[in-house]
mmCIF file of C-alpha atoms in Angstrom:
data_model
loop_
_atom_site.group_PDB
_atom_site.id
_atom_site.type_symbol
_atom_site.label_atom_id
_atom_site.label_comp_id
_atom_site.label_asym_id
_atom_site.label_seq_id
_atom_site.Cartn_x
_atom_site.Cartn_y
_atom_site.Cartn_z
ATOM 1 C CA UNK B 158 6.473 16.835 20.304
ATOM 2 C CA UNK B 159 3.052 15.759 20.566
ATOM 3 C CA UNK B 160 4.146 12.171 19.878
ATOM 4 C CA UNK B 161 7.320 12.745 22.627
ATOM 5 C CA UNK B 162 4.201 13.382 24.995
ATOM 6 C CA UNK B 163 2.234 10.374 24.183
ATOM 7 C CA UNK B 164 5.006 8.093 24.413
ATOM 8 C CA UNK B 165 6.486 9.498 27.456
ATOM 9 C CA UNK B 166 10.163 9.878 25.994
ATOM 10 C CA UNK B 167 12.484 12.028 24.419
ATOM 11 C CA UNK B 168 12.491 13.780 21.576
ATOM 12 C CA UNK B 169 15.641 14.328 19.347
ATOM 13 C CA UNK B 170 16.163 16.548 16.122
ATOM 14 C CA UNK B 171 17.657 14.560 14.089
ATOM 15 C CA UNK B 172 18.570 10.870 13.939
ATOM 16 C CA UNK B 173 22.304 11.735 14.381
ATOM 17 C CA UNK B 174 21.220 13.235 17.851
ATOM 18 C CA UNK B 175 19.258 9.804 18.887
ATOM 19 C CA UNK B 176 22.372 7.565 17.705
ATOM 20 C CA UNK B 177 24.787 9.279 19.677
ATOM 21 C CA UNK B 178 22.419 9.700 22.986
ATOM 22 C CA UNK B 179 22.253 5.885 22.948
ATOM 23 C CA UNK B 180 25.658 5.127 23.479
ATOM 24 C CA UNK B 181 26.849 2.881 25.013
ATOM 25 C CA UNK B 182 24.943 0.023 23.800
ATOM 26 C CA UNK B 183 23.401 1.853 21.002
ATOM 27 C CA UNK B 184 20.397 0.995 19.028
ATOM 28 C CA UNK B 185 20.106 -1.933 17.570
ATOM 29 C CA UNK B 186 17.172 -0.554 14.519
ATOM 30 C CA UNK B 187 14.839 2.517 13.616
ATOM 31 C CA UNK B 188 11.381 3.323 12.137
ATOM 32 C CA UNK B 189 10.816 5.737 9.771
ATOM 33 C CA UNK B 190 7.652 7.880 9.218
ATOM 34 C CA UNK B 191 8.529 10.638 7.779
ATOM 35 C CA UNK B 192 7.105 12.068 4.579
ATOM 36 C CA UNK B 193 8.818 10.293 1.125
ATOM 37 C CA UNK B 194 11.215 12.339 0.095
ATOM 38 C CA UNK B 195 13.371 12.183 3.251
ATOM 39 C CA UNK B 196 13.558 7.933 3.649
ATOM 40 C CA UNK B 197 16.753 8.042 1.174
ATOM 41 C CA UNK B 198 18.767 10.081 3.812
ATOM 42 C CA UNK B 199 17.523 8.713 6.793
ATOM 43 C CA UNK B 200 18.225 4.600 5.542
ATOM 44 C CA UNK B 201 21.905 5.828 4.275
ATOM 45 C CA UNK B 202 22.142 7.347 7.830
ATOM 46 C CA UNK B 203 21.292 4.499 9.605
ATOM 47 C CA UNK B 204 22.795 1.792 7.542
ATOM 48 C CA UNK B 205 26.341 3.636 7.936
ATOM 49 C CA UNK B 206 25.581 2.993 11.592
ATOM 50 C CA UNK B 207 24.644 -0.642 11.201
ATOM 51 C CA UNK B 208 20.422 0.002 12.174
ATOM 52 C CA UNK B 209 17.613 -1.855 10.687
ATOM 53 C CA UNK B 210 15.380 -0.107 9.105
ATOM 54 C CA UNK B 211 11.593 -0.363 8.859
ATOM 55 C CA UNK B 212 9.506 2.333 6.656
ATOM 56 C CA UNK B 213 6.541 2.929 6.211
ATOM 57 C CA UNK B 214 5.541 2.667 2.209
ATOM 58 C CA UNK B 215 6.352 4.150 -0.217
ATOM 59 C CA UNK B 216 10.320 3.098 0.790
ATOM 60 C CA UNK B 217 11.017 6.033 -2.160
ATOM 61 C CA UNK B 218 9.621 7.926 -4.852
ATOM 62 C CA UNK B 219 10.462 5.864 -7.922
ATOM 63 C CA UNK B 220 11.149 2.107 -8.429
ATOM 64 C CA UNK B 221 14.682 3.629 -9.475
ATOM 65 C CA UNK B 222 15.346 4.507 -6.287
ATOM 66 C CA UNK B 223 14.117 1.982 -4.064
ATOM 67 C CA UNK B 224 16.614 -0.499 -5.691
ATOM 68 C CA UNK B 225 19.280 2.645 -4.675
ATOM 69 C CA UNK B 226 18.001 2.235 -1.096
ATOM 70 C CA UNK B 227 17.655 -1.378 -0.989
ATOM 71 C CA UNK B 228 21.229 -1.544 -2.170
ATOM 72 C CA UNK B 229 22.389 0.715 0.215
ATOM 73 C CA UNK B 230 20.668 -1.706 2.820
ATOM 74 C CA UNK B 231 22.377 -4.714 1.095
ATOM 75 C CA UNK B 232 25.720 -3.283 0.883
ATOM 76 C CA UNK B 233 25.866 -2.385 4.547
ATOM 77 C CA UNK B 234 24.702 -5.867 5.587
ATOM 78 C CA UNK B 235 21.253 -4.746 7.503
ATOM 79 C CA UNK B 236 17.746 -5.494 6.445
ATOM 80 C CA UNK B 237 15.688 -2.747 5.410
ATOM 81 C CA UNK B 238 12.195 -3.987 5.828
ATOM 82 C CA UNK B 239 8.515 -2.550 4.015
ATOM 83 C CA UNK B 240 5.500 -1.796 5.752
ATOM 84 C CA UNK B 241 2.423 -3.256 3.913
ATOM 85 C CA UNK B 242 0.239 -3.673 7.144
ATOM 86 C CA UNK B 243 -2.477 -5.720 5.084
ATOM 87 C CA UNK B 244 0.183 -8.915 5.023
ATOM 88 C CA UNK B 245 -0.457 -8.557 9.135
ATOM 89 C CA UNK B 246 -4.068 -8.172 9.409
ATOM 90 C CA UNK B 247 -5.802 -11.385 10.695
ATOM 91 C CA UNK B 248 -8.614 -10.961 8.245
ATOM 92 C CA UNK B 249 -6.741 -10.141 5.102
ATOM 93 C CA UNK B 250 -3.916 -13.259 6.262
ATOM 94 C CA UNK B 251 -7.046 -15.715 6.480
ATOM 95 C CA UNK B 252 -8.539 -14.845 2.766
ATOM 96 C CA UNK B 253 -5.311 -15.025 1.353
ATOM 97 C CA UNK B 254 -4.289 -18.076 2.856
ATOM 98 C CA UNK B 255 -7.981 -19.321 1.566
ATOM 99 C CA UNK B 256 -7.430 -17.933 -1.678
ATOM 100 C CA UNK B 257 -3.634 -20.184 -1.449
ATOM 101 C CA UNK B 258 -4.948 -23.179 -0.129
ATOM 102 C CA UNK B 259 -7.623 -23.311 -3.139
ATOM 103 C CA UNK B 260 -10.708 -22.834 -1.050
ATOM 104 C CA UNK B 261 -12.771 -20.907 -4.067
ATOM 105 C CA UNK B 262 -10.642 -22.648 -6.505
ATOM 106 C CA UNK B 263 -8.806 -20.779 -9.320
ATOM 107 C CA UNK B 264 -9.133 -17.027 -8.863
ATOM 108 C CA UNK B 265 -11.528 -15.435 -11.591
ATOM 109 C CA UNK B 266 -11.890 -11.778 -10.318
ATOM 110 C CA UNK B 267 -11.665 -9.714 -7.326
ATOM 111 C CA UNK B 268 -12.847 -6.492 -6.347
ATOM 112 C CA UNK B 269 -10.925 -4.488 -3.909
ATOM 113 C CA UNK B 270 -12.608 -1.228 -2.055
ATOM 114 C CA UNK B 271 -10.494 1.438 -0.902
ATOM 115 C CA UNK B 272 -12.246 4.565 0.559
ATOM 116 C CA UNK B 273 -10.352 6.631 2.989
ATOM 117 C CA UNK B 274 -12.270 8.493 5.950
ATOM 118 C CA UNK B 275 -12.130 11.327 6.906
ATOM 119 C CA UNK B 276 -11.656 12.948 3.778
ATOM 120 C CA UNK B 277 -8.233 15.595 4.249
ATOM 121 C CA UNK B 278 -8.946 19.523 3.115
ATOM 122 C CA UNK B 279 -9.407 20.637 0.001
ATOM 123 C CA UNK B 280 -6.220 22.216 0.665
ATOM 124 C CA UNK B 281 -4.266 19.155 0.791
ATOM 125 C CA UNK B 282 -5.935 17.660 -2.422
ATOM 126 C CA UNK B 283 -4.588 20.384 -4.297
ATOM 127 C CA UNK B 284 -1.365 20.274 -2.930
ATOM 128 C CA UNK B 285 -0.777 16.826 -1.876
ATOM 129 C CA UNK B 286 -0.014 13.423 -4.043
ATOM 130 C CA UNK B 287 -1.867 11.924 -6.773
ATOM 131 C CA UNK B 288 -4.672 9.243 -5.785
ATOM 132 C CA UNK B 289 -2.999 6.344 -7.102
ATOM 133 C CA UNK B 290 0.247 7.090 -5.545
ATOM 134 C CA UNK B 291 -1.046 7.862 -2.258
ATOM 135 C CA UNK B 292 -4.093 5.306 -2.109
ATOM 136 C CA UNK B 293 -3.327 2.150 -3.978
ATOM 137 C CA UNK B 294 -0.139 0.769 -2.827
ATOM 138 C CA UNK B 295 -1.488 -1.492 0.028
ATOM 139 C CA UNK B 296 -3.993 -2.917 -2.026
ATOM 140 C CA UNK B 297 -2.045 -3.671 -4.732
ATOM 141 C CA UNK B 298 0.598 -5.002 -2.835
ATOM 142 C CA UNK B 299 -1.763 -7.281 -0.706
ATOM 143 C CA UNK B 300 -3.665 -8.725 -3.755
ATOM 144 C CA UNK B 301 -0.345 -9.512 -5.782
ATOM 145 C CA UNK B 302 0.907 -11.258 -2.750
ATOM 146 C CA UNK B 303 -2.944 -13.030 -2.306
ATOM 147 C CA UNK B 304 -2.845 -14.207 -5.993
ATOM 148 C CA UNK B 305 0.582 -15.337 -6.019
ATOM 149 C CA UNK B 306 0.910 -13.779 -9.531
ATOM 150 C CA UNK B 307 1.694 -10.308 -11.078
ATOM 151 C CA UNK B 308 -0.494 -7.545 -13.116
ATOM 152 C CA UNK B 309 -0.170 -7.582 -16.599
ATOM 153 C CA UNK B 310 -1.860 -4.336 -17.770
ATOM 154 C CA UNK B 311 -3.622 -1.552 -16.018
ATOM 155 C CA UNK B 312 -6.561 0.816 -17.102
ATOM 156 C CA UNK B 313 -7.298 3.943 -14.966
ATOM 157 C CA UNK B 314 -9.524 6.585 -14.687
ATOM 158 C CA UNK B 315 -10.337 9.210 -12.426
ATOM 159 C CA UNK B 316 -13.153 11.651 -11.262
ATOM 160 C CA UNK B 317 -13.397 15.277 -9.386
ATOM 161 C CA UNK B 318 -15.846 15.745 -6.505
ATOM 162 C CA UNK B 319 -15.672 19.829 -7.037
ATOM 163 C CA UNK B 320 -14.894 22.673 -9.696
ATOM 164 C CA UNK B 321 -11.582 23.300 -7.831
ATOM 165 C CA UNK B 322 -10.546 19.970 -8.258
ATOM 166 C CA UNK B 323 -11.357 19.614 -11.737
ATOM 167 C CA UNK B 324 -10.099 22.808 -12.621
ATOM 168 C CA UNK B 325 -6.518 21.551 -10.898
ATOM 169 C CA UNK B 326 -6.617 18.091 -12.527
ATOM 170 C CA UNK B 327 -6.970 16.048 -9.175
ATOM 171 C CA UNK B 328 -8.958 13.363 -8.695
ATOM 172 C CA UNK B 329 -10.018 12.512 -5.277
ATOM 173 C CA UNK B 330 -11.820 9.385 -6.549
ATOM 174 C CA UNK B 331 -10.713 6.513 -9.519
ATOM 175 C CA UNK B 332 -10.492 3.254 -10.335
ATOM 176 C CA UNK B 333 -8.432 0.625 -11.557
ATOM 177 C CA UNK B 334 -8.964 -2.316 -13.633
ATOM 178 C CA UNK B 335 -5.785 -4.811 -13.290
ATOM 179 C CA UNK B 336 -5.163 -7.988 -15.575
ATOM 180 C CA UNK B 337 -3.319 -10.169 -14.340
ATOM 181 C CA UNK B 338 -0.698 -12.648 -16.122
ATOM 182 C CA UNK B 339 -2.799 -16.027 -15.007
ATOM 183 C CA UNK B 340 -5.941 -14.613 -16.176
ATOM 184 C CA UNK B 341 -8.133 -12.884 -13.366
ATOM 185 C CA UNK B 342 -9.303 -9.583 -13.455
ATOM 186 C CA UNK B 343 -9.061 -7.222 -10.377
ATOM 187 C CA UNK B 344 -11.348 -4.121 -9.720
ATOM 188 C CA UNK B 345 -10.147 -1.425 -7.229
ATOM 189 C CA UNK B 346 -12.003 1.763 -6.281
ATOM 190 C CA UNK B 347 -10.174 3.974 -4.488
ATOM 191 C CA UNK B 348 -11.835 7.426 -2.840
ATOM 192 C CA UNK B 349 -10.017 9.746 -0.573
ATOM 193 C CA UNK B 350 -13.515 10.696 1.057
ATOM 194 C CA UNK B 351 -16.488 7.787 2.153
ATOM 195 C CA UNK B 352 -18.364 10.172 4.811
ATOM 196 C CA UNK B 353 -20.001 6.959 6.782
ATOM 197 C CA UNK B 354 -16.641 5.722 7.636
ATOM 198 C CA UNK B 355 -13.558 3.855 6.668
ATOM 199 C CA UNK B 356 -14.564 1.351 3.881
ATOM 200 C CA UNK B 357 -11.927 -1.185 3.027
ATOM 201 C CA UNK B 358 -13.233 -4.562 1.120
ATOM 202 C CA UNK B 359 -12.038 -7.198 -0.294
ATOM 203 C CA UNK B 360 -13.722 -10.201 -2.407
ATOM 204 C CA UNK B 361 -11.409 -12.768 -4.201
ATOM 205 C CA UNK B 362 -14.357 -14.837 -6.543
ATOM 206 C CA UNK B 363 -12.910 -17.919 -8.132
ATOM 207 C CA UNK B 364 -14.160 -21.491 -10.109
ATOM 208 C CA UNK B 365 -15.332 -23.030 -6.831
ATOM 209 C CA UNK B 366 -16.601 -19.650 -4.334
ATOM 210 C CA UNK B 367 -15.494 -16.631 -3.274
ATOM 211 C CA UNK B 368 -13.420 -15.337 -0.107
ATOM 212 C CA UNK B 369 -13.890 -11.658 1.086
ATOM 213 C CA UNK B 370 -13.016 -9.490 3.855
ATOM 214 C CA UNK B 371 -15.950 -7.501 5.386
ATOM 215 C CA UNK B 372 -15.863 -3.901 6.974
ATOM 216 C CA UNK B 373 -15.103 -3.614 10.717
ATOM 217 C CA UNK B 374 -17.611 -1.883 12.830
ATOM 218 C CA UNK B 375 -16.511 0.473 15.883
ATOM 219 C CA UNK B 376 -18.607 -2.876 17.573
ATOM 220 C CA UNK B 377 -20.610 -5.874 17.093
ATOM 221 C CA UNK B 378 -23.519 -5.061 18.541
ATOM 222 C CA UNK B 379 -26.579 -5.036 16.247
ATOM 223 C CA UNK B 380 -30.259 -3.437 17.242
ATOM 224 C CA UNK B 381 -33.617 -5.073 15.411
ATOM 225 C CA UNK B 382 -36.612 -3.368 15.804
ATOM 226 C CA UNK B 383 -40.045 -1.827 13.412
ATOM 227 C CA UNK B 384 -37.436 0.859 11.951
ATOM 228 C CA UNK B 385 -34.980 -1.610 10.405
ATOM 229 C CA UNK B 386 -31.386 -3.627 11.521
ATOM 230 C CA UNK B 387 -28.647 -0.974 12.538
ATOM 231 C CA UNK B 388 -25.269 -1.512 13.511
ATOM 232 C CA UNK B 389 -22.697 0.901 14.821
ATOM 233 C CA UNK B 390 -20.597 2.838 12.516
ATOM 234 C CA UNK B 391 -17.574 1.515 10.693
ATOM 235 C CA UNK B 392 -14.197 2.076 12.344
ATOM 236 C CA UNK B 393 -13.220 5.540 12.037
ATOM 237 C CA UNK B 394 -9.937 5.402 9.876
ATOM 238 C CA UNK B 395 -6.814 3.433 9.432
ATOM 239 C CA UNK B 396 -5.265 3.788 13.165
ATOM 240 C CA UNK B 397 -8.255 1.805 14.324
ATOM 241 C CA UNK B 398 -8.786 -0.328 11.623
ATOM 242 C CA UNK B 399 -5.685 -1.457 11.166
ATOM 243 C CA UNK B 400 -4.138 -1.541 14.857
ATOM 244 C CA UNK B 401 -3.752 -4.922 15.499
ATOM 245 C CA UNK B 402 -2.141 -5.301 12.015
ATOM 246 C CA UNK B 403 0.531 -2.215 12.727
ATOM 247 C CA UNK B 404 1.743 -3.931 15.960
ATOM 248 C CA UNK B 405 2.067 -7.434 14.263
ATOM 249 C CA UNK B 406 4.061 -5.571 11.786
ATOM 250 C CA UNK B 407 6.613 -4.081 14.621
ATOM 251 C CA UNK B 408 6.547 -7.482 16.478
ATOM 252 C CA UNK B 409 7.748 -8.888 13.017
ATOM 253 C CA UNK B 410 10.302 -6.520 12.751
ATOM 254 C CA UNK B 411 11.335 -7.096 16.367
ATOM 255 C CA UNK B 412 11.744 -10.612 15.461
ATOM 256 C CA UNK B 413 13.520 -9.704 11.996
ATOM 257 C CA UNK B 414 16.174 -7.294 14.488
ATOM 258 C CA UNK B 415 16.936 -9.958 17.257
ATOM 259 C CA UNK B 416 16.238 -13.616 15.544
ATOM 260 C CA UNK B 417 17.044 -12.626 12.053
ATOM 261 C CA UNK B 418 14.201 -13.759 10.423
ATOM 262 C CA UNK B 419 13.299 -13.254 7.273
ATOM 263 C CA UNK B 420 11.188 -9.935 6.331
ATOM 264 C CA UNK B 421 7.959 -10.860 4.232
ATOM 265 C CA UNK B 422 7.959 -8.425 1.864
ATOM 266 C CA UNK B 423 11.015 -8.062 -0.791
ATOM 267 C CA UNK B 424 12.755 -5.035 -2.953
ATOM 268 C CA UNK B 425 11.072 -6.855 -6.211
ATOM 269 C CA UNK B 426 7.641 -6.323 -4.318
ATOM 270 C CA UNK B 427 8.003 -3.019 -3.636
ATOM 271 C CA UNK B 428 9.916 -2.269 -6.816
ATOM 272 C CA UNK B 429 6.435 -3.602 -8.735
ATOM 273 C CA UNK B 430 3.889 -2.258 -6.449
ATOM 274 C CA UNK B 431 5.253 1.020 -7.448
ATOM 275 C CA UNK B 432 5.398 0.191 -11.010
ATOM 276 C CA UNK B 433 1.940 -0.631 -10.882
ATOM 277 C CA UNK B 434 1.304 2.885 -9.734
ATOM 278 C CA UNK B 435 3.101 4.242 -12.270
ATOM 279 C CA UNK B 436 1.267 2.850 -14.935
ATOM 280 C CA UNK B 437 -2.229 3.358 -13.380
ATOM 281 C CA UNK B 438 -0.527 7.378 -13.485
ATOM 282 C CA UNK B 439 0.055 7.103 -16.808
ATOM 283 C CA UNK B 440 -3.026 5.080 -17.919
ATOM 284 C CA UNK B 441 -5.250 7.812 -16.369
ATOM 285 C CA UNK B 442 -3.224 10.845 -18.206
ATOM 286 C CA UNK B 443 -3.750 8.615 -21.668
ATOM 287 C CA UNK B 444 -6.543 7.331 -21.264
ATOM 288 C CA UNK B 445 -5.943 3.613 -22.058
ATOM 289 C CA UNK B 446 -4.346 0.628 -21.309
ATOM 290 C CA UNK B 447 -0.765 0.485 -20.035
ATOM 291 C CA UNK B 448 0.817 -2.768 -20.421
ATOM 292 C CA UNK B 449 3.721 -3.938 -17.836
ATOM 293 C CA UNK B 450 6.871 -5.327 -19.248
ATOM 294 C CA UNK B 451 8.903 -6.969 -16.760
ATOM 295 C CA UNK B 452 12.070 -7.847 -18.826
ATOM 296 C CA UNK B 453 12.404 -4.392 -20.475
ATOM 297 C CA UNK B 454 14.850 -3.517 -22.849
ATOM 298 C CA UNK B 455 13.518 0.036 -23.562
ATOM 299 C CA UNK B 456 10.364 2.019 -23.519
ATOM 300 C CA UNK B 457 8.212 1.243 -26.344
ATOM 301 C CA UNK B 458 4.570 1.769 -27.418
ATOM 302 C CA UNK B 459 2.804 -0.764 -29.847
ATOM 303 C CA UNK B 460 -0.157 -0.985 -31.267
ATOM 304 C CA UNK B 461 -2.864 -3.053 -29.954
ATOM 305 C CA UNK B 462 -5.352 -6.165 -31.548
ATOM 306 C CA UNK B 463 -7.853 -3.235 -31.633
ATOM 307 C CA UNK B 464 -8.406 0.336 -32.771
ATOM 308 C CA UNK B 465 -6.673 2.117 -29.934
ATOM 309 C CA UNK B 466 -2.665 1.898 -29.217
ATOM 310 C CA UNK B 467 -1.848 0.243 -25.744
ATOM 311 C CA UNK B 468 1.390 1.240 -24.176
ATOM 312 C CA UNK B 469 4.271 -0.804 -22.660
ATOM 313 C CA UNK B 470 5.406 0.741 -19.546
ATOM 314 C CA UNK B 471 9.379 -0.991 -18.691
ATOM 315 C CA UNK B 472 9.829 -2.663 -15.183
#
């Protein structure tokens, strides 16, 4: 309702409802942003009716079913299209198309910062997703598509800011270490709580420099005086970090509904993002590395080179 008010239009129950109060003419596609677990019902709904479809990410809950849903898509001749809003964000397009055109030479290591503000209720951390699920998937996504290459192995671990959240095995803070198959190494820090604001980062460091995007301030003004250099606080969370990148992304898909052009991101990317979650899931509840086979036959677990085993997660 609230958003029926903002927007100034109507407000249906259910997707059937919109469909049919569009005729004639119709609609020609639909956004969904709706919590996970409904997208497989709502893209079945709309490609019976012929609708792109754009989704916010996760498009479903396993990598099993996002082929299902992509299919689905396929089958009923109508693009269903991912939203990874870093792939539209003028900052994070310029490093990766620095990191692509060779401008710090081959990539060595990057570190990736991911600390959400403001920091949900206790009440949601106990209830809600796990961290790497919920936080990583952007990141991931925009750094496999930056290096041009895909992980090889994850390590994860995790911490809990309270007692409660210990005692309910949730961590609202981790880190991942991601190896990638042409060699570099990629840090990312996720936190579902930075207090002075929302702190995204991003440094690519390879054989000739290093490329980064820098935090956004609410503005650029900065005051010099005897107590110090201050600048104004970062943005406050995604909706005004990211806005310019969230309308690229519907102008895209505009343009992907009317010209037919092509939608940047693929099933296979957000088939392997996910996997990439998964094993950062199950590195965490091991405790060691989880290695990424991408031409599975089975699930297997080997021993590694060293003392401790390393599991083989399939793709």
């Amino acid at each position: 309702i609230s958003l029926k008010n903002i927007s100034q239009t109507t407000a249906y129950s259910c997707l059937q409802d919109a469909i049919a109060a569009s005729q004639p003419g119709g609609l020609d596609g639909i956004i969904i942003s709706t919590p996970t677990f409904t997208h497989a019902a709502l893209i079945k709904e709309a490609a019976e009716h012929g609708l792109f479809i754009f989704t916010e990410k996760p498009v479903d809950e396993t990598a099993d079913k996002i082929k299902q849903v992509y299919d689905v898509a396929d089958n009923a001749g109508i693009k269903l299209c991912c939203g990874f809003q870093r792939r539209f964000d003028h900052s994070y397009v310029a490093a990766a198309e620095a990191v692509h055109n060779g401008q710090a030479g081959k990539p060595l290591l990057a570190n990736i910062f991911m600390f959400d503000h403001p920091c949900p209720p206790k009440e949601f951390l106990l209830t809600g997703g796990n961290i790497f699920m919920d936080l990583c998937a952007h990141d991931v996504d925009y750094i496999r598509w930056a290096l041009q290459d895909d992980v090889d192995s994850v390590y994860a671990t995790g911490s809990s800011s309270c007692e409660d959240l210990a005692a309910a095995g949730v961590h609202d803070n981790a880190t991942m270490v991601m190896k990638f198959r042409k060699g570099a190494v990629v840090t990312l820090c996720l936190s579902r709580s930075a207090t002075y604001g929302y702190d995204q980062r991003c440094e690519v460091f390879g054989e000739k420099g290093i490329v980064s995007v820098t935090n956004e301030h609410e503005h650029s003004t900065v005051i010099g005086n005897s107590q110090g250099i201050s600048h104004s606080k970062l943005k406050h969370s995604f909706p005004q970090r990211f806005n310019q990148a969230f309308a690229s992304e519907l102008d895209a898909f505009a343009d992907t509904v009317l010209e037919g052009k092509e939608w940047p991101v693929s099933v296979n990317d957000c088939i392997r993002v996910q996997k990439v979650a998964d094993a950062a899931i199950k590195s965490c509840e091991l405790g060691r590395e989880v290695k990424l086979d991408y031409n599975p036959t089975k699930n297997v677990e080997v021993e590694s080179t060293g003392s401790d085993p390393v599991d083989i997660l399939a793709l």
